């Protein structure tokens, strides 16, 4: 099953509730834009590409449930839904990218009936979801060439099927290498504070039969320094025009440790994650999340922090492009200098999408 | 109360059971060498200086409970106790240092009665414990000069009163600065997997009234890159002759992030942590601990890792001396080149100890 999909009976946006993994696999149906926005905010669904597809289905849902009988009213409803969805989380650029793509389609149909707009938005959301799977498989093929037989790689956060509509970005590369028969072995960063590595990535690798061990994020540098790691693979939430990467908190420290040990550090992302409007990572907004994500942890049955402790909880950090060995995208592997390479990749991907319409 | 102390009624080694903090402050009395060794292994007591003092009291306990009536039998008992204590944990050099120091004293008294040896060992263990507190206060004074008013500093693991007999090493420096009226603010690395930062350091800082927030270890790089951090302070479990530092896992990644942002990275340690017999960090043994320390974590009441997950759990890593801005010791602040500075500091500290006898 896909991480997120359209459920025509309802109508609803249907998704796996990732807050319950790895213990339970539960599907939830979201019937309002507010529910979709809350699912994104509370991380029932997470991962930049999955958030993008969810937002697209969310806007299609807004159109589907809108009682508008003329296109002006429909536009009012879509504007309001867009604002709600955009505000769900600030860092992942796929969210805004997907909403903009749907709105461009709707603009092209501005004179049509509300029903035609409803249909058009749903088709475009479905297309984004379908393309995501194809995009991930293409990245898998390009990226798998960077993995040798019997390589051990480090992976941060979750970038698998659960972070996308299906198949995954960085984890998709690892999965492709595994499916090609390469004996790839993964050290899974547990990824504090939300533990997407331990909770989600280990669960996925288990299902794919890929050998792996979970490690504290703190331990990545140790394994890198012992010469035991061939490469690191991570995803991205937003990439600036110069190649600076916003990704899950801890990515920057992992990239430094890879760089200090001359281990390649690869960022795997669809071009929809590139935001050419921002010149560098300094302009990417970084989400501050609830301190309880850091504090509400139990070890051996006991709370770990003193009562009334305070915490700071930035959800992302910026990895400077100088620490990145290559980007793996759906149009190929990009090497430095990144500004030209990323702009070119975005252009080629857009041409493909337009050609398909 | 001190972290570890001698309890004449018993006799016993008395300590705070750090496994129960921050929830409960419970003292335990250990009446055999095996119990002392197990308390070290299971981390009822941890922190290199505290482990050293505990081992010293443990050997004194072995002598006290020995039924030897001649010095040969006493030596057999001490050899056996030394072997048990030495094997408790492999990385902290203070453990071996303390045992060797007690044995040198006993050797000087080789012809004396078992009762005289008992007395001598207990006196020396007590001296190590008392010296530890003075040593920490001296380091506090030297180190506090590196902290400016209103500085924010990052601290990794626990190096406070609980990691020593009393007062602390790196946290002792922060505490001294606070006591001097400097408005120091601490970002507390939670320190996975055992969470000594969240459990112990936050608890200590609360008691001292030092403002602080807990952060994921992953977030240190983010705050360093934002220019919000004036310095990092850590302790050490063993330092090689060239200045390479074995310390709690994650120290190396923190040092890299400090270095990449030109933020000073200070290591605070008594000279008893320096092991001049090892030329570099590559020779320091790194303890691998139970994978359950990584996996047995609950978040929102649920286990975080899939059942049957595997984990790797190295307890320490090596920070190369090139990343260290200075060492703070009880004989002063040492700057690069470290080989000469460390050898000189060890010599001066030993001369002081010998002069005191």
XYZ file of C-alpha atoms in Angstrom:
714
model
C 0.000 0.000 0.000
C 1.091 3.555 -0.712
C 1.926 5.909 2.172
C -0.753 8.319 0.994
C -3.554 7.880 -1.537
C -6.942 9.152 -2.655
C -10.029 7.375 -1.399
C -12.943 8.166 -3.737
C -15.538 6.812 -1.338
C -15.537 9.503 1.248
C -13.931 11.380 -0.338
C -10.822 11.226 1.820
C -7.048 11.350 1.871
C -6.016 7.924 3.166
C -2.616 7.399 4.803
C -0.633 5.099 7.053
C -0.477 6.679 10.518
C 3.302 6.698 11.007
C 2.979 7.742 14.647
C 1.947 4.177 15.460
C 4.794 2.410 13.657
C 6.602 0.091 14.138
C 4.047 -1.350 16.569
C 0.901 -1.069 14.456
C 0.089 -0.469 10.804
C -3.082 1.613 10.875
C -4.690 3.490 7.999
C -6.534 6.722 8.634
C -8.968 8.579 6.380
C -8.876 12.374 6.519
C -12.045 14.081 5.325
C -11.264 17.774 5.766
C -8.380 20.060 4.872
C -7.918 20.778 8.577
C -7.464 17.077 9.298
C -4.930 16.791 6.487
C -3.026 19.817 7.767
C -3.009 18.417 11.310
C -1.753 15.026 10.061
C 1.175 16.803 8.402
C 1.870 18.987 11.428
C 1.734 16.091 13.892
C 3.780 13.870 11.590
C 1.219 11.142 10.955
C 2.813 11.610 7.533
C 6.311 13.015 7.092
C 9.128 13.086 4.557
C 9.275 15.882 2.002
C 7.891 13.949 -1.011
C 5.102 12.347 1.049
C 4.183 15.757 2.454
C 4.058 17.117 -1.111
C 1.680 14.397 -2.308
C -0.429 14.729 0.842
C -0.787 18.474 0.327
C -1.786 17.865 -3.302
C -4.477 15.391 -2.273
C -5.456 17.830 0.490
C -6.126 20.567 -2.063
C -8.004 18.109 -4.276
C -10.036 17.226 -1.176
C -10.794 20.902 -0.581
C -12.150 21.126 -4.128
C -14.081 17.879 -3.794
C -15.844 18.891 -0.590
C -16.335 22.523 -1.629
C -19.973 23.448 -2.100
C -19.013 26.165 -4.590
C -21.312 26.439 -7.562
C -19.268 29.017 -9.448
C -15.558 29.311 -10.111
C -15.118 32.446 -7.951
C -16.388 30.657 -4.863
C -14.277 27.656 -5.743
C -11.186 29.877 -5.918
C -11.985 31.319 -2.508
C -12.179 27.824 -1.063
C -8.928 26.796 -2.754
C -7.113 29.916 -1.522
C -8.189 29.196 2.006
C -7.236 25.510 1.769
C -3.860 26.401 0.258
C -3.124 28.776 3.120
C -4.028 26.119 5.702
C -1.936 23.427 4.015
C 1.064 25.727 3.399
C 1.187 26.609 7.075
C 1.342 22.969 8.222
C 5.126 22.745 8.183
C 7.583 25.383 6.999
C 10.713 23.599 5.804
C 9.851 20.965 3.175
C 9.705 22.680 -0.192
C 7.673 19.878 -1.789
C 4.628 21.090 0.095
C 4.623 24.497 -1.589
C 5.809 22.970 -4.875
C 2.848 20.584 -5.010
C 0.317 23.270 -4.110
C 1.721 25.610 -6.744
C 1.622 22.879 -9.355
C -2.041 22.188 -8.641
C -2.892 25.869 -8.683
C -1.184 26.354 -12.051
C -3.388 23.607 -13.441
C -6.456 25.195 -11.909
C -5.502 28.604 -13.281
C -5.365 27.098 -16.755
C -8.958 26.000 -16.166
C -10.109 29.183 -14.505
C -13.104 29.560 -16.779
C -14.330 26.018 -16.313
C -17.008 24.829 -13.978
C -16.242 23.951 -10.351
C -16.767 20.320 -11.261
C -14.146 20.536 -14.012
C -11.715 22.157 -11.558
C -12.392 19.402 -9.041
C -11.589 16.795 -11.662
C -8.481 18.584 -12.868
C -7.029 18.989 -9.368
C -7.625 15.372 -8.473
C -5.991 14.216 -11.710
C -2.987 16.423 -11.060
C -2.645 15.231 -7.434
C -2.847 11.654 -8.664
C -0.219 12.447 -11.283
C 2.102 13.893 -8.618
C 1.678 10.710 -6.580
C 2.295 8.420 -9.550
C 5.265 10.461 -10.736
C 6.747 10.294 -7.240
C 7.003 6.513 -7.433
C 8.590 6.665 -10.900
C 10.920 9.442 -9.784
C 12.066 7.374 -6.817
C 12.751 4.333 -8.958
C 14.796 6.464 -11.355
C 16.817 7.870 -8.417
C 17.234 4.316 -7.181
C 18.782 3.241 -10.464
C 21.110 6.257 -10.699
C 22.093 6.082 -7.034
C 22.651 2.330 -6.877
C 25.665 2.796 -9.149
C 27.320 4.595 -6.239
C 27.059 1.479 -4.034
C 29.502 -1.391 -4.370
C 29.005 -5.017 -3.431
C 29.319 -5.582 0.332
C 29.330 -1.870 1.110
C 28.256 -0.641 4.533
C 26.396 2.657 4.352
C 25.018 5.034 6.961
C 21.478 6.332 6.557
C 19.898 9.184 8.540
C 16.185 9.639 9.358
C 13.639 7.852 7.179
C 13.682 8.355 3.416
C 11.952 5.130 2.453
C 8.535 4.230 1.098
C 7.087 5.933 4.170
C 8.757 9.268 3.397
C 7.408 9.245 -0.148
C 4.325 7.919 -1.890
C 6.231 4.678 -2.349
C 9.751 3.257 -2.726
C 11.756 6.070 -1.171
C 14.595 8.435 -2.037
C 17.897 7.656 -0.218
C 16.468 4.405 1.124
C 15.177 3.692 -2.384
C 18.776 3.825 -3.605
C 19.808 1.325 -0.932
C 16.798 -0.846 -1.782
C 17.653 -0.818 -5.488
C 21.238 -1.866 -4.749
C 19.864 -4.694 -2.596
C 17.420 -5.743 -5.320
C 20.335 -5.758 -7.777
C 21.993 -8.393 -5.599
C 24.587 -6.158 -4.001
C 25.138 -7.195 -0.391
C 24.590 -3.749 1.082
C 24.603 -3.372 4.867
C 23.072 -0.365 6.615
C 23.942 1.414 9.844
C 20.643 3.070 10.737
C 20.965 6.388 12.592
C 18.158 6.247 15.147
C 17.556 9.964 14.434
C 16.634 11.782 17.593
C 14.345 13.272 18.617
C 11.531 11.579 16.682
C 13.491 8.383 16.080
C 12.422 7.925 12.472
C 15.481 5.734 11.912
C 14.734 3.265 14.708
C 10.976 3.387 14.238
C 10.542 3.563 10.467
C 13.768 2.843 8.593
C 14.598 -0.297 10.606
C 11.004 -1.458 10.060
C 11.282 -0.951 6.313
C 14.708 -2.593 6.012
C 13.354 -5.554 7.943
C 10.601 -5.963 5.363
C 13.026 -5.668 2.436
C 15.467 -8.136 3.986
C 18.348 -5.662 4.057
C 20.836 -6.424 6.873
C 21.162 -3.509 9.261
C 21.892 -2.368 12.784
C 20.501 0.641 14.605
C 23.064 3.050 16.067
C 22.870 6.181 18.178
C 23.337 9.208 15.950
C 26.349 9.905 18.157
C 28.043 6.715 16.966
C 28.142 7.531 13.248
C 31.437 9.401 13.588
C 33.007 6.435 15.346
C 32.148 4.006 12.546
C 33.228 6.512 9.889
C 36.557 7.015 11.629
C 37.178 3.257 11.741
C 37.062 2.997 7.941
C 33.987 0.748 8.130
C 31.657 2.896 6.042
C 31.687 3.236 2.235
C 29.163 6.068 1.927
C 26.379 8.031 3.627
C 22.951 8.485 2.040
C 20.394 11.045 3.175
C 17.327 12.762 1.760
C 16.477 16.450 1.756
C 13.605 18.685 2.788
C 14.699 21.718 0.798
C 17.766 22.485 -1.300
C 18.778 26.069 -2.072
C 20.035 27.150 -5.482
C 23.676 26.857 -4.383
C 23.232 23.268 -3.146
C 22.940 23.924 0.582
C 20.645 21.265 2.033
C 17.997 21.521 4.729
C 17.412 18.039 6.077
C 16.547 16.302 9.343
C 18.462 17.624 12.328
C 21.827 15.842 12.622
C 22.483 15.681 8.889
C 25.081 18.442 9.121
C 27.067 16.654 11.850
C 26.936 13.400 9.874
C 28.153 15.195 6.750
C 31.061 16.676 8.713
C 32.063 13.255 10.007
C 31.902 11.796 6.492
C 33.934 14.685 5.114
C 36.580 14.393 7.859
C 37.069 10.733 6.918
C 36.859 11.212 3.148
C 33.715 9.098 2.917
C 31.288 10.146 0.148
C 28.153 11.914 1.341
C 25.211 11.637 -1.053
C 21.933 13.548 -0.953
C 19.060 11.873 -2.809
C 16.109 14.044 -3.798
C 13.529 14.672 -6.474
C 13.992 18.013 -8.198
C 10.713 19.105 -6.568
C 12.791 19.545 -3.389
C 15.020 22.176 -5.023
C 14.004 25.761 -4.303
C 15.800 27.935 -6.847
C 14.253 31.068 -5.287
C 16.629 30.806 -2.310
C 20.265 31.590 -2.980
C 21.667 29.716 0.039
C 20.710 27.577 3.012
C 20.701 30.620 5.288
C 17.356 31.601 3.725
C 15.621 28.276 4.403
C 13.140 28.526 7.296
C 13.921 26.017 10.059
C 10.980 24.608 11.982
C 11.150 24.654 15.785
C 9.041 21.804 17.129
C 7.537 21.033 20.521
C 10.230 20.531 23.212
C 8.277 17.511 24.428
C 9.599 15.573 21.451
C 13.000 15.737 23.166
C 11.798 15.340 26.751
C 8.986 12.764 26.537
C 11.269 9.783 26.363
C 11.399 6.832 28.701
C 14.330 4.558 29.342
C 13.985 1.440 31.420
C 10.473 2.597 32.274
C 11.503 5.953 33.688
C 11.290 9.489 32.275
C 14.763 10.591 31.286
C 14.658 14.304 32.053
C 13.915 16.035 35.351
C 10.350 17.373 35.639
C 10.018 20.935 34.294
C 13.122 20.594 32.118
C 13.269 22.847 29.106
C 14.430 21.794 25.669
C 15.123 23.332 22.288
C 14.018 21.350 19.274
C 15.008 22.564 15.807
C 13.739 19.926 13.371
C 16.225 20.559 10.561
C 19.712 21.849 9.980
C 21.633 23.152 6.994
C 24.412 21.107 5.427
C 26.662 23.395 3.355
C 27.083 22.240 -0.239
C 30.877 21.971 0.224
C 30.293 18.813 2.308
C 28.193 17.058 -0.348
C 29.832 14.624 -2.781
C 26.877 14.436 -5.195
C 23.128 14.845 -5.527
C 21.133 11.924 -6.876
C 18.008 13.160 -8.719
C 15.477 11.624 -11.082
C 17.388 13.094 -14.023
C 20.800 11.796 -12.942
C 23.713 12.235 -10.532
C 24.798 15.867 -10.135
C 28.352 16.851 -9.237
C 29.788 20.193 -8.163
C 29.524 23.045 -9.172
C 25.989 22.625 -7.957
C 24.333 25.929 -8.890
C 24.396 25.125 -12.616
C 23.772 21.419 -12.136
C 20.684 21.939 -9.954
C 19.192 24.634 -12.200
C 19.698 22.373 -15.215
C 18.137 19.377 -13.467
C 15.072 21.370 -12.409
C 14.628 22.607 -15.979
C 14.893 19.123 -17.479
C 12.439 17.693 -14.953
C 9.932 20.474 -15.629
C 10.184 19.916 -19.365
C 9.378 16.251 -18.802
C 6.314 17.087 -16.721
C 5.074 19.585 -19.274
C 5.654 17.159 -22.119
C 3.548 14.579 -20.289
C 0.537 16.873 -19.929
C 26.946 14.020 49.761
C 29.817 12.695 47.665
C 29.136 10.432 44.680
C 31.234 7.700 46.263
C 32.608 7.357 49.786
C 33.880 4.929 52.376
C 31.458 3.646 54.970
C 33.444 2.338 57.959
C 30.448 0.590 59.476
C 30.084 -2.305 57.125
C 32.688 -1.864 55.774
C 31.261 -0.780 52.443
C 31.712 1.453 49.436
C 28.704 3.782 49.503
C 27.491 5.507 46.376
C 24.538 7.264 44.781
C 22.839 4.841 42.384
C 22.912 6.937 39.223
C 20.693 4.488 37.369
C 17.727 5.842 39.346
C 18.363 9.534 38.706
C 16.740 11.957 38.080
C 13.684 10.253 39.576
C 15.150 9.048 42.864
C 18.264 9.744 44.913
C 19.142 6.384 46.439
C 22.375 5.408 48.186
C 23.651 1.868 47.934
C 26.290 0.132 50.064
C 28.538 -2.367 48.294
C 30.163 -4.919 50.569
C 32.199 -7.060 48.167
C 34.617 -6.393 45.331
C 32.232 -8.178 42.972
C 29.436 -5.779 43.891
C 31.745 -2.814 43.328
C 32.822 -4.175 39.961
C 29.205 -4.779 38.926
C 28.220 -1.246 39.999
C 30.937 0.115 37.708
C 30.004 -2.207 34.833
C 26.284 -1.459 35.067
C 26.934 2.254 35.495
C 25.460 2.745 38.953
C 28.591 4.896 39.077
C 30.199 6.340 35.930
C 32.536 9.119 34.881
C 36.260 8.484 34.733
C 37.251 10.203 38.013
C 34.352 8.643 39.936
C 35.259 5.231 38.543
C 38.860 5.784 39.680
C 37.841 6.633 43.239
C 35.355 3.768 43.302
C 38.031 1.299 42.204
C 40.367 2.646 44.893
C 37.730 2.181 47.583
C 36.990 -1.217 46.046
C 40.584 -2.336 46.537
C 40.574 -0.925 50.054
C 37.382 -2.932 50.613
C 39.103 -6.088 49.347
C 41.854 -5.542 51.920
C 39.373 -4.734 54.669
C 37.296 -7.869 54.148
C 40.300 -10.104 53.409
C 40.820 -12.754 56.071
C 44.544 -12.890 55.287
C 46.777 -13.211 58.321
C 50.064 -12.823 56.458
C 51.191 -10.448 53.767
C 51.486 -13.169 51.065
C 47.830 -14.100 51.411
C 46.915 -10.437 51.477
C 48.762 -9.916 48.194
C 46.906 -12.814 46.631
C 43.609 -11.269 47.647
C 44.657 -7.867 46.337
C 45.825 -9.326 43.007
C 42.523 -11.042 42.543
C 40.533 -7.931 43.515
C 42.635 -5.776 41.174
C 41.958 -8.110 38.284
C 38.206 -8.035 38.959
C 38.105 -4.261 39.268
C 40.330 -3.656 36.229
C 38.032 -5.750 34.061
C 34.919 -3.759 35.007
C 35.227 -1.261 32.178
C 38.057 -0.952 29.663
C 38.241 2.662 28.536
C 38.567 4.996 31.544
C 42.221 5.226 32.464
C 41.508 6.516 35.979
C 40.437 3.021 36.978
C 43.859 1.503 36.274
C 45.606 4.646 37.494
C 43.891 4.447 40.903
C 44.564 0.729 41.309
C 48.228 1.208 40.415
C 48.570 4.054 42.846
C 47.165 1.952 45.680
C 49.379 -0.980 44.760
C 52.501 1.201 44.759
C 51.626 2.262 48.302
C 51.078 -1.342 49.326
C 54.376 -2.403 47.734
C 56.159 0.186 49.853
C 54.613 -1.558 52.863
C 55.198 -5.099 51.622
C 56.827 -6.231 54.871
C 54.131 -4.848 57.103
C 51.233 -6.714 58.636
C 47.981 -7.232 56.742
C 46.392 -4.773 59.142
C 48.965 -2.119 58.240
C 48.332 -2.741 54.542
C 44.574 -2.426 55.105
C 45.111 0.897 56.805
C 47.522 2.152 54.159
C 45.194 1.280 51.257
C 42.201 2.901 52.873
C 44.188 6.056 53.582
C 45.374 6.192 49.981
C 41.873 5.629 48.592
C 40.586 8.388 50.848
C 43.427 10.622 49.657
C 42.488 9.964 45.999
C 38.895 10.908 46.778
C 39.873 14.064 48.652
C 42.382 15.068 45.986
C 39.722 14.586 43.312
C 37.577 17.312 44.834
C 40.557 19.703 45.115
C 41.643 18.821 41.580
C 38.180 19.615 40.252
C 38.057 22.957 42.010
C 41.476 23.843 40.573
C 40.280 22.905 37.077
C 37.162 24.963 37.712
C 39.243 28.043 38.473
C 41.537 27.607 35.447
C 38.685 26.749 33.103
C 36.309 29.491 34.217
C 38.701 32.028 32.709
C 37.729 30.621 29.315
C 34.074 31.546 29.871
C 32.852 35.088 29.363
C 29.809 36.760 30.886
C 26.548 35.687 29.160
C 28.255 32.922 27.199
C 26.226 29.984 25.947
C 28.202 26.744 26.053
C 27.485 23.192 24.909
C 28.198 20.333 27.286
C 28.243 16.626 26.388
C 27.468 13.672 28.691
C 27.772 14.226 32.448
C 30.998 15.534 33.907
C 29.574 17.007 37.081
C 29.691 16.078 40.747
C 28.190 12.734 39.745
C 31.040 11.910 37.361
C 33.627 12.633 40.022
C 33.819 12.354 43.787
C 32.386 15.856 43.916
C 32.203 19.126 41.972
C 32.963 17.822 38.482
C 35.397 18.420 35.625
C 33.883 20.170 32.579
C 30.665 20.843 34.482
C 32.807 22.029 37.400
C 34.245 24.691 35.092
C 30.728 25.822 34.148
C 29.728 25.751 37.815
C 32.713 27.876 38.827
C 31.902 30.449 36.161
C 28.323 30.535 37.470
C 29.528 30.894 41.070
C 31.746 33.768 39.924
C 28.615 35.574 38.790
C 29.043 35.024 35.057
C 25.649 34.498 33.425
C 26.580 31.245 31.708
C 23.871 29.386 29.819
C 24.196 25.689 28.924
C 22.883 23.661 25.992
C 22.830 20.151 27.444
C 23.473 17.374 24.913
C 21.072 14.633 25.996
C 23.859 12.121 25.193
C 22.433 8.998 23.666
C 22.300 6.155 24.339
C 22.433 6.360 28.145
C 21.154 9.940 28.262
C 23.542 11.138 30.954
C 22.985 14.699 29.783
C 19.194 14.649 30.132
C 19.219 12.446 33.226
C 22.205 13.708 35.201
C 23.580 16.983 33.854
C 20.174 18.673 33.647
C 19.476 17.448 37.197
C 22.749 18.926 38.463
C 22.346 22.243 36.644
C 18.853 22.521 38.114
C 20.308 22.194 41.601
C 23.040 24.759 40.903
C 20.572 27.209 39.386
C 22.385 27.353 36.039
C 19.992 28.183 33.155
C 19.968 25.438 30.555
C 18.026 23.612 27.872
C 18.307 19.986 26.832
C 18.947 19.357 23.134
C 19.232 16.266 20.964
C 22.887 15.533 20.310
C 21.942 15.982 16.661
C 21.077 19.637 17.272
C 24.493 20.767 18.541
C 25.748 21.424 15.012
C 22.720 23.583 14.272
C 23.314 25.857 17.265
C 27.048 26.025 16.549
C 26.390 27.001 12.941
C 24.040 29.799 14.038
C 26.804 31.536 15.966
C 24.932 31.050 19.253
C 27.625 29.098 21.094
C 30.791 30.541 22.642
C 32.501 27.246 23.531
C 32.083 23.510 24.071
C 33.207 21.780 27.270
C 33.622 18.020 27.640
C 35.442 15.625 29.927
C 37.631 12.671 28.995
C 37.879 8.983 29.784
C 41.424 8.527 28.522
C 43.872 10.821 26.767
C 46.815 9.427 24.772
C 50.282 10.959 24.879
C 49.646 12.926 21.680
C 46.438 14.477 23.018
C 43.888 12.263 21.259
C 40.862 11.975 23.546
C 38.620 8.997 24.257
C 35.352 10.335 25.608
C 31.634 9.529 25.533
C 30.353 8.564 22.113
C 29.404 11.674 20.138
C 32.281 13.802 21.404
C 34.104 13.495 18.076
C 31.090 14.717 16.076
C 30.605 17.621 18.479
C 34.280 18.548 18.172
C 34.001 18.523 14.372
C 30.986 20.830 14.482
C 32.807 23.202 16.847
C 35.887 23.160 14.633
C 33.863 23.794 11.456
C 32.399 26.904 13.093
C 35.605 28.090 14.755
C 34.124 27.650 18.228
C 36.660 26.661 20.938
C 36.451 23.037 22.059
C 37.806 22.451 25.558
C 38.549 19.119 27.241
C 38.636 19.243 31.043
C 40.411 16.419 32.849
C 42.592 15.570 35.808
C 46.063 14.397 34.772
C 45.089 10.953 36.104
C 43.129 10.575 32.860
C 46.272 10.934 30.730
C 47.817 7.632 29.645
C 51.355 8.407 28.460
C 51.895 4.735 27.606
C 49.690 5.092 24.513
C 51.103 7.106 21.653
C 47.756 7.892 19.998
C 44.020 7.429 20.316
C 44.111 4.445 17.967
C 45.547 2.404 20.856
C 42.782 3.225 23.331
C 40.396 0.289 23.848
C 36.781 1.217 23.058
C 34.096 -0.515 25.072
C 31.179 -2.073 23.187
C 28.137 -2.091 25.442
C 24.842 -3.968 25.406
C 22.730 -3.135 22.304
C 19.710 -2.905 24.584
C 20.992 0.489 25.745
C 20.135 1.728 22.241
C 16.965 -0.302 21.707
C 15.222 -0.263 25.109
C 13.784 3.175 24.700
C 10.158 4.171 24.810
C 8.589 7.202 23.222
C 4.982 8.145 23.892
C 4.656 4.845 25.746
C 5.735 2.663 22.834
C 8.988 0.812 22.131
C 10.828 2.664 19.394
C 12.515 -0.149 17.505
C 10.926 -3.171 15.834
C 11.131 -6.383 17.892
C 14.346 -8.341 17.233
C 16.178 -5.263 15.965
C 19.934 -5.343 16.253
C 22.082 -2.451 17.373
C 25.747 -1.560 17.710
C 26.736 0.370 20.797
C 30.299 1.669 21.093
C 30.430 3.668 24.325
C 33.279 6.017 23.399
C 34.929 7.573 20.395
C 38.268 9.203 19.700
C 38.550 12.928 19.141
C 41.809 13.716 17.326
C 43.955 16.287 19.135
C 43.856 18.601 16.096
C 40.220 19.422 16.966
C 40.960 20.422 20.569
C 41.515 24.077 21.459
C 42.944 23.420 24.933
C 43.046 20.978 27.820
C 42.062 22.254 31.253
C 43.909 20.317 33.986
C 44.507 20.769 37.694
C 47.928 22.260 36.914
C 46.653 24.750 34.328
C 45.385 25.223 30.784
C 47.456 23.336 28.188
C 47.753 24.490 24.591
C 49.153 22.720 21.535
C 51.668 21.119 20.962
C 50.062 18.673 23.335
C 52.644 15.893 23.625
C 55.051 18.056 25.630
C 52.311 19.901 27.492
C 50.592 16.718 28.665
C 53.831 14.996 29.707
C 54.851 18.083 31.648
C 51.465 18.350 33.359
C 51.525 14.692 34.408
C 55.023 15.152 35.850
C 54.055 18.247 37.828
C 50.920 16.580 39.189
C 52.898 13.496 40.262
C 55.493 15.629 42.009
C 52.710 17.307 43.963
C 51.238 13.952 45.036
C 54.647 12.645 46.091
C 55.421 15.820 47.990
C 52.167 15.420 49.917
C 52.987 11.892 51.113
